[in-house]
mmCIF file of C-alpha atoms in Angstrom:
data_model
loop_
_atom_site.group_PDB
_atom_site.id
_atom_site.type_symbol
_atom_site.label_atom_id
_atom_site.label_comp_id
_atom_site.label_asym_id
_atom_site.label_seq_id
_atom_site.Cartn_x
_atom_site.Cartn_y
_atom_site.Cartn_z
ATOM 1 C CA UNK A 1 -22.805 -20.488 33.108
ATOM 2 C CA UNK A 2 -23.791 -21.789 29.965
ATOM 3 C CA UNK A 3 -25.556 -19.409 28.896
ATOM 4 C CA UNK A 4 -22.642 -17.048 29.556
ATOM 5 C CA UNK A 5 -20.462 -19.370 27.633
ATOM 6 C CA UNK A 6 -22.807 -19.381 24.673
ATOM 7 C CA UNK A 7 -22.785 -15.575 24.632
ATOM 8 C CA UNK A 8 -19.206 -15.895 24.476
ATOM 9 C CA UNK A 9 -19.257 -17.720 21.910
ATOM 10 C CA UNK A 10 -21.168 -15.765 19.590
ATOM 11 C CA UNK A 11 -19.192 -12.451 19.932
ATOM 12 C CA UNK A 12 -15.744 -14.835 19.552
ATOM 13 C CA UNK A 13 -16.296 -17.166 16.659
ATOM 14 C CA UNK A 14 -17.026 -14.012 14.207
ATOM 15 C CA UNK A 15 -13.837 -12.325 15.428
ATOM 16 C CA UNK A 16 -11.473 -15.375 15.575
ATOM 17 C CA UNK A 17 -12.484 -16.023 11.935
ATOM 18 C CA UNK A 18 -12.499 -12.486 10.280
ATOM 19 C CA UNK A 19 -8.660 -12.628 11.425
ATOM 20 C CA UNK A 20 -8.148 -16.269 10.338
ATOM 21 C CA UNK A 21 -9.151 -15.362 7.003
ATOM 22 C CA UNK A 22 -7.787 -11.673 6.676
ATOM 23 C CA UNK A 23 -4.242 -13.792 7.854
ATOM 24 C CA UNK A 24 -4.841 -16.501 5.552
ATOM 25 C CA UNK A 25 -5.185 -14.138 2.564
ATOM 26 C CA UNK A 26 -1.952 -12.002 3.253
ATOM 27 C CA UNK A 27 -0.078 -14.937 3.304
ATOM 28 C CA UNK A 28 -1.173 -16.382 0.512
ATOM 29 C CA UNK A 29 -0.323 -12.944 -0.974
ATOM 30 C CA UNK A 30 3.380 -12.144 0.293
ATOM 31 C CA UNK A 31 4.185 -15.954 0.622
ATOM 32 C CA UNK A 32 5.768 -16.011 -3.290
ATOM 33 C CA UNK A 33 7.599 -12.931 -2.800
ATOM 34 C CA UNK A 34 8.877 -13.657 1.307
ATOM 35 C CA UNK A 35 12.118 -14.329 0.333
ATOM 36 C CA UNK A 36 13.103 -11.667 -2.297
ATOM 37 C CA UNK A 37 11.713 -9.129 -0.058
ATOM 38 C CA UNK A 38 13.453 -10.514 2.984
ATOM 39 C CA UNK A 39 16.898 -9.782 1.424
ATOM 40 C CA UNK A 40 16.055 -6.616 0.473
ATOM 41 C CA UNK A 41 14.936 -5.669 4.376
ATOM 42 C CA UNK A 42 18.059 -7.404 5.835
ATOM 43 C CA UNK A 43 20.273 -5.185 4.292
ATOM 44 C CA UNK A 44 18.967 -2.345 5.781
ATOM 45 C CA UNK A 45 19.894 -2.253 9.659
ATOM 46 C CA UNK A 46 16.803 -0.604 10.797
ATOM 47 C CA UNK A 47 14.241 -4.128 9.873
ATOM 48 C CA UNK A 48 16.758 -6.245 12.248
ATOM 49 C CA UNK A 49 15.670 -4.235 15.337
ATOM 50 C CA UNK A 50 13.335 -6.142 17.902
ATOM 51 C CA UNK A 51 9.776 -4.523 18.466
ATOM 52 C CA UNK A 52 7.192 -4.937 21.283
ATOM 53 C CA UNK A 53 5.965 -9.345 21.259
ATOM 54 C CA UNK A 54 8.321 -9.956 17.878
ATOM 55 C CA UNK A 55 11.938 -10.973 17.558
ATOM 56 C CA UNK A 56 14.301 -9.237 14.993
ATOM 57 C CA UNK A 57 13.482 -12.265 12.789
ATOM 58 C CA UNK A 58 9.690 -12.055 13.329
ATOM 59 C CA UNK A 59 9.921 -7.803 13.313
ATOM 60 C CA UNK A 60 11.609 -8.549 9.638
ATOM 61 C CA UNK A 61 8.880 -10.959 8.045
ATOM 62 C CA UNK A 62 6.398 -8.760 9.427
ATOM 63 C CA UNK A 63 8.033 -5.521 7.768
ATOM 64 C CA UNK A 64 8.389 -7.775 4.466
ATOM 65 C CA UNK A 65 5.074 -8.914 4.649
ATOM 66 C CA UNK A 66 3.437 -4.890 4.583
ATOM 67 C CA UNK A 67 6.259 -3.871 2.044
ATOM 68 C CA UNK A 68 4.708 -6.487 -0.150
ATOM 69 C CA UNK A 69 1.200 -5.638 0.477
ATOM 70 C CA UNK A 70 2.056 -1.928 -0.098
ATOM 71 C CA UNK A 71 3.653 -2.729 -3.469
ATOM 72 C CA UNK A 72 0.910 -5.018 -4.959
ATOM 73 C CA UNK A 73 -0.910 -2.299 -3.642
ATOM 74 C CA UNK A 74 0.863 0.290 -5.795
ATOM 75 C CA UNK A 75 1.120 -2.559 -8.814
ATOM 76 C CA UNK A 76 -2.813 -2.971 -9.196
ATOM 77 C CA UNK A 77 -3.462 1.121 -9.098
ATOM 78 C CA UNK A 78 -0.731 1.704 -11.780
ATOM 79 C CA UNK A 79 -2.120 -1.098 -14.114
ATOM 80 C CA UNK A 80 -5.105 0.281 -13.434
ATOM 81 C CA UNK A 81 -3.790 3.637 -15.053
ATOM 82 C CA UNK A 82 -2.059 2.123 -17.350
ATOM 83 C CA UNK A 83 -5.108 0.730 -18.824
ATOM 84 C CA UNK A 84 -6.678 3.933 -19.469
ATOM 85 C CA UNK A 85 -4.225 4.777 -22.131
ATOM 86 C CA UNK A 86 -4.630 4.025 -25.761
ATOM 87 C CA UNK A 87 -1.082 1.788 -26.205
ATOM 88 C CA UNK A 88 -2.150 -0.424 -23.257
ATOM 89 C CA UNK A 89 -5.769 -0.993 -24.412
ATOM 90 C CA UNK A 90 -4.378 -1.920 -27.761
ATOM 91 C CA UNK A 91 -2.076 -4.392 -26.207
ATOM 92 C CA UNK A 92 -5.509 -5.711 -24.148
ATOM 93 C CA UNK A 93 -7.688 -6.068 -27.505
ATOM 94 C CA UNK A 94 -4.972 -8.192 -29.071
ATOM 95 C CA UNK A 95 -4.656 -10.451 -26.306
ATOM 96 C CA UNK A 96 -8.739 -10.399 -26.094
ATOM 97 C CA UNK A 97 -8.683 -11.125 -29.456
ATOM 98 C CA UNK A 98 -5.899 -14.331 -29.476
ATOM 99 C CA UNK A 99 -8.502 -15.905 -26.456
ATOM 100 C CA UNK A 100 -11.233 -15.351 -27.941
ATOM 101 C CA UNK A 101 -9.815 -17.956 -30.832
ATOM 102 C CA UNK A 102 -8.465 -20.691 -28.501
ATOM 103 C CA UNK A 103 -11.043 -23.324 -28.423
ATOM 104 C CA UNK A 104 -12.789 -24.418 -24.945
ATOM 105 C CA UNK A 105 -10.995 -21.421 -23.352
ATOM 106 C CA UNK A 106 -12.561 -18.951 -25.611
ATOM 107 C CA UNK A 107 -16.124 -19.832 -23.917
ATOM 108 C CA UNK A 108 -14.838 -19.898 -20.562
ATOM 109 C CA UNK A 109 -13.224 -16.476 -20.889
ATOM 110 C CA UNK A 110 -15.823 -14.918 -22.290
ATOM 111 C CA UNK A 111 -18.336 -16.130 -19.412
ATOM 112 C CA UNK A 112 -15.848 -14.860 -17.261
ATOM 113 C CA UNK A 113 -15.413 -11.122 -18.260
ATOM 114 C CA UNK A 114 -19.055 -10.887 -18.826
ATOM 115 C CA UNK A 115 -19.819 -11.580 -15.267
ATOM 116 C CA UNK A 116 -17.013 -9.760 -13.923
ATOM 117 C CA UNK A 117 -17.941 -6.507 -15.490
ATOM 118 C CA UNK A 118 -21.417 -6.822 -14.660
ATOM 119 C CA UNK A 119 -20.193 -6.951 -10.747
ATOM 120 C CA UNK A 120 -18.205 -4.009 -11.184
ATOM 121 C CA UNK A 121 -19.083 -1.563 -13.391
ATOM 122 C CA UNK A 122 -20.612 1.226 -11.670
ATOM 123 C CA UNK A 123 -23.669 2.324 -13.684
ATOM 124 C CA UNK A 124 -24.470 -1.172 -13.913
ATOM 125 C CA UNK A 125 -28.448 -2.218 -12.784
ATOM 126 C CA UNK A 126 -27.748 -5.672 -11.826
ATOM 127 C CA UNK A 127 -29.009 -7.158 -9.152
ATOM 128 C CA UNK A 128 -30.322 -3.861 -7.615
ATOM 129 C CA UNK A 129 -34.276 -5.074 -6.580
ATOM 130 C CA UNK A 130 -35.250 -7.445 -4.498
ATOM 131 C CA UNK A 131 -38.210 -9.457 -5.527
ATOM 132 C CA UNK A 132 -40.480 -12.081 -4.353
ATOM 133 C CA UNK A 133 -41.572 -14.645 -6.868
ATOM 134 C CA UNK A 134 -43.675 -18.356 -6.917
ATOM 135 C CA UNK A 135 -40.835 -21.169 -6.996
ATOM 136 C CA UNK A 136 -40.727 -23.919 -7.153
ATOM 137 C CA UNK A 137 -44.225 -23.781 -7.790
ATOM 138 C CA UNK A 138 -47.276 -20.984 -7.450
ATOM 139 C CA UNK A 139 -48.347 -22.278 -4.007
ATOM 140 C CA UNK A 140 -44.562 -20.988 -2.456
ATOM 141 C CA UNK A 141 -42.988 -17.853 -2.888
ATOM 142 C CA UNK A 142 -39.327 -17.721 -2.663
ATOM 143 C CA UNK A 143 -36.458 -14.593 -2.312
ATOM 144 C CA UNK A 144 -35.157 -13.544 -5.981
ATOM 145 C CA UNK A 145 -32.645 -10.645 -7.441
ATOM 146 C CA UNK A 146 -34.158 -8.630 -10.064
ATOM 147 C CA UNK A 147 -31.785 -8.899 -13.359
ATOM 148 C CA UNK A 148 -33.134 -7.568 -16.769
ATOM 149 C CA UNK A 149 -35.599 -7.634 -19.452
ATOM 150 C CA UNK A 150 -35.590 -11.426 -20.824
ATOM 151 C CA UNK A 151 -34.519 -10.871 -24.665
ATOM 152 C CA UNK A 152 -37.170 -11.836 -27.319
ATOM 153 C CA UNK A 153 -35.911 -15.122 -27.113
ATOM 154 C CA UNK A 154 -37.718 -15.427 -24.207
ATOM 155 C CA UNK A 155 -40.510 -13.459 -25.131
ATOM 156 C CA UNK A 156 -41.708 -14.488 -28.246
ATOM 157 C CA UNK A 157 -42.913 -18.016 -27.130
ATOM 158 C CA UNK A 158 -44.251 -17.443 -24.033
ATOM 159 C CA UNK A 159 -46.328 -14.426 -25.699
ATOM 160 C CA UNK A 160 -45.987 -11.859 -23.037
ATOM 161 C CA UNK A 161 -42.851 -9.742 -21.565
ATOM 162 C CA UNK A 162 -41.034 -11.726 -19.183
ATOM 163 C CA UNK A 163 -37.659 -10.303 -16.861
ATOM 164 C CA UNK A 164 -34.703 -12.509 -15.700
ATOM 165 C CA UNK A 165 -34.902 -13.441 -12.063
ATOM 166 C CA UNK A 166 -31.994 -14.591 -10.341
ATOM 167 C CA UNK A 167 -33.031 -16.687 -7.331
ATOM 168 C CA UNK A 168 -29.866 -18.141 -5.284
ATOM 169 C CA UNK A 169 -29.960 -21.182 -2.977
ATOM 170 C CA UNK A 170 -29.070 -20.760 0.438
ATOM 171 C CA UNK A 171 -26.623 -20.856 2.400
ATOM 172 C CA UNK A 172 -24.477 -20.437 -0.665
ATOM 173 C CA UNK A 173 -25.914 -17.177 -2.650
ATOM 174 C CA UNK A 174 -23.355 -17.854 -5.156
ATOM 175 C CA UNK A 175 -25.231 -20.511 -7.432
ATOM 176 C CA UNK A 176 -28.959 -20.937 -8.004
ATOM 177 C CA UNK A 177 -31.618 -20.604 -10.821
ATOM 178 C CA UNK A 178 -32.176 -17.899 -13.612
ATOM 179 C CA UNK A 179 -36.017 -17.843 -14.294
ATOM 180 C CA UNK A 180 -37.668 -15.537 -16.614
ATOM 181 C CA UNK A 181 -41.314 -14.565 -15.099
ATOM 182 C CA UNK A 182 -44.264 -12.782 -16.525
ATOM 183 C CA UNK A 183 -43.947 -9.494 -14.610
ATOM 184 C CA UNK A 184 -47.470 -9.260 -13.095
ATOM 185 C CA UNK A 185 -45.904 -12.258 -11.512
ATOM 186 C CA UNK A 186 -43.242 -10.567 -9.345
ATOM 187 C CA UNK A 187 -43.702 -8.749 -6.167
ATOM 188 C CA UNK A 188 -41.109 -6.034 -4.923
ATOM 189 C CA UNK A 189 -39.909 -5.944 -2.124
ATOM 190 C CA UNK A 190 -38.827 -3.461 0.652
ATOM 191 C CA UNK A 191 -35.435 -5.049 1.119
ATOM 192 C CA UNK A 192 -31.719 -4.361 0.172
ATOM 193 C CA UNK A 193 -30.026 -6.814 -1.511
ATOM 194 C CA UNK A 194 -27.321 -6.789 1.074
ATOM 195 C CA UNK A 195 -30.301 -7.530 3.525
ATOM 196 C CA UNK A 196 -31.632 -10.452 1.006
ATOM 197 C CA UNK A 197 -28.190 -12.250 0.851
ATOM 198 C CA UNK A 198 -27.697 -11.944 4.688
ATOM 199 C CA UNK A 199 -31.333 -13.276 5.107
ATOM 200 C CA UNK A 200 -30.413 -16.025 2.479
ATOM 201 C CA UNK A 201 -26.907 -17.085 3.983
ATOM 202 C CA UNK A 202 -27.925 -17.866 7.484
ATOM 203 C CA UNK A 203 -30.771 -19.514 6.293
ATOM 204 C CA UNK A 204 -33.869 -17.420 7.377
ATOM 205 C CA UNK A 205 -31.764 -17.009 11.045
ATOM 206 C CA UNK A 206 -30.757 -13.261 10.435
ATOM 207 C CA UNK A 207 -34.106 -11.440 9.988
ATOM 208 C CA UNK A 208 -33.989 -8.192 7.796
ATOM 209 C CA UNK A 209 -37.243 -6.939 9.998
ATOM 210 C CA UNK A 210 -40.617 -6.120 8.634
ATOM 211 C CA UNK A 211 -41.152 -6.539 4.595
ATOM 212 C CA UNK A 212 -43.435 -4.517 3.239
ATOM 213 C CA UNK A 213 -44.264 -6.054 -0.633
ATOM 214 C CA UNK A 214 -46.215 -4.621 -3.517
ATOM 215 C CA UNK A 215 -46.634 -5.575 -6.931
ATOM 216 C CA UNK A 216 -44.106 -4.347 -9.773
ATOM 217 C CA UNK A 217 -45.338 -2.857 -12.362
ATOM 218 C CA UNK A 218 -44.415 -2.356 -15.814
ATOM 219 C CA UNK A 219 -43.179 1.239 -15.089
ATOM 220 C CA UNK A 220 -41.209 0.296 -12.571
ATOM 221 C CA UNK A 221 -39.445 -2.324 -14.085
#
């Protein structure tokens, strides 16, 4: 029995809190614009009308709640072509422009955009290898993400070519240390990063299967 309950368990607690958090972000969402789009529905006849396990009242918060995810929805995609034309990028280089002079805000912004257009830009190389590296020290060996060439302010003291290593702490990927290592130093590894950060976040529980590592070299890099 409790083994059975255990199992249950494990195939519940993932489900139960994909839809608390899906539910938590739509209503954060369409809670600022409930009420608006509320009086809209209730003037048409059609959103009163009771539907299977809802009420009309519950059948109209749920129709107001997808209206309002359908038109952020549309909102976001025509920004999104709006900033493709020449006016609208003009409009987003000024206001670049006024941040970048606003002191303490100016650094914080600029951090900001940096990072976020390294996540998304397609033909970006960030974070695409997964590498093995010594840290904290050369008798362990730790998981890392692969970043970029150091720049020659890196180099030019330490005498040799060194790359940016991102290694992030577990369970929470999101912070952790950038180290710049001589590359005869790093090992690649047969692993997705996807794998990596699933192997990092349940800390060594979730095993991404046999790792076969070899040596980067300079080509390769």
């Amino acid at each position: 029995m409790k083994r059975n309950f255990l199992t249950g368990l494990v195939i519940l607690i993932p489900i139960a809190l994909t839809i608390i958090i899906v539910l938590l972000v739509v209503d954060i969402l369409t809670q600022p614009f409930m009420g608006g789009m509320e009086q809209l529905l209730g003037k048409v006849s059609i959103f009163h009308k009771n539907i299977p396990l809802f009420s009309s009242e519950q059948a109209l918060r749920a129709w107001s709640r997808m209206a309002i995810l359908v038109s952020l929805f549309l909102f976001v995609f025509i920004l999104g072509i709006f900033a493709r034309w020449f006016v609208f990028n003009t409009l987003v280089n000024l206001g670049d422009k006024i941040l970048h002079r606003i002191p303490i805000i100016n650094k914080l912004y600029k951090t900001l955009k940096e990072v976020t257009k390294v996540i998304f830009t397609s033909d970006s190389r960030a974070f695409k290898d997964v590498v093995m590296v010594p840290f904290p020290n050369h008798h362990t060996f730790c998981l890392g993400l692969l970043s970029r060439d150091s720049p020659n302010l890196y180099n030019e003291p330490a005498k040799k070519e060194l790359t940016a290593v991102f290694i992030p702490t577990t369970p929470n990927p999101t912070t952790g240390y950038l180290i710049q290592y001589p590359k005869d130093e790093i090992k690649k590894i047969n692993m997705t990063v996807e794998e990596a950060l699933k192997f990092i976040v349940s800390c060594g529980m979730v095993s991404p299967g046999e790792i076969n590592a070899k040596f980067l070299s300079t080509k390769s890099l």
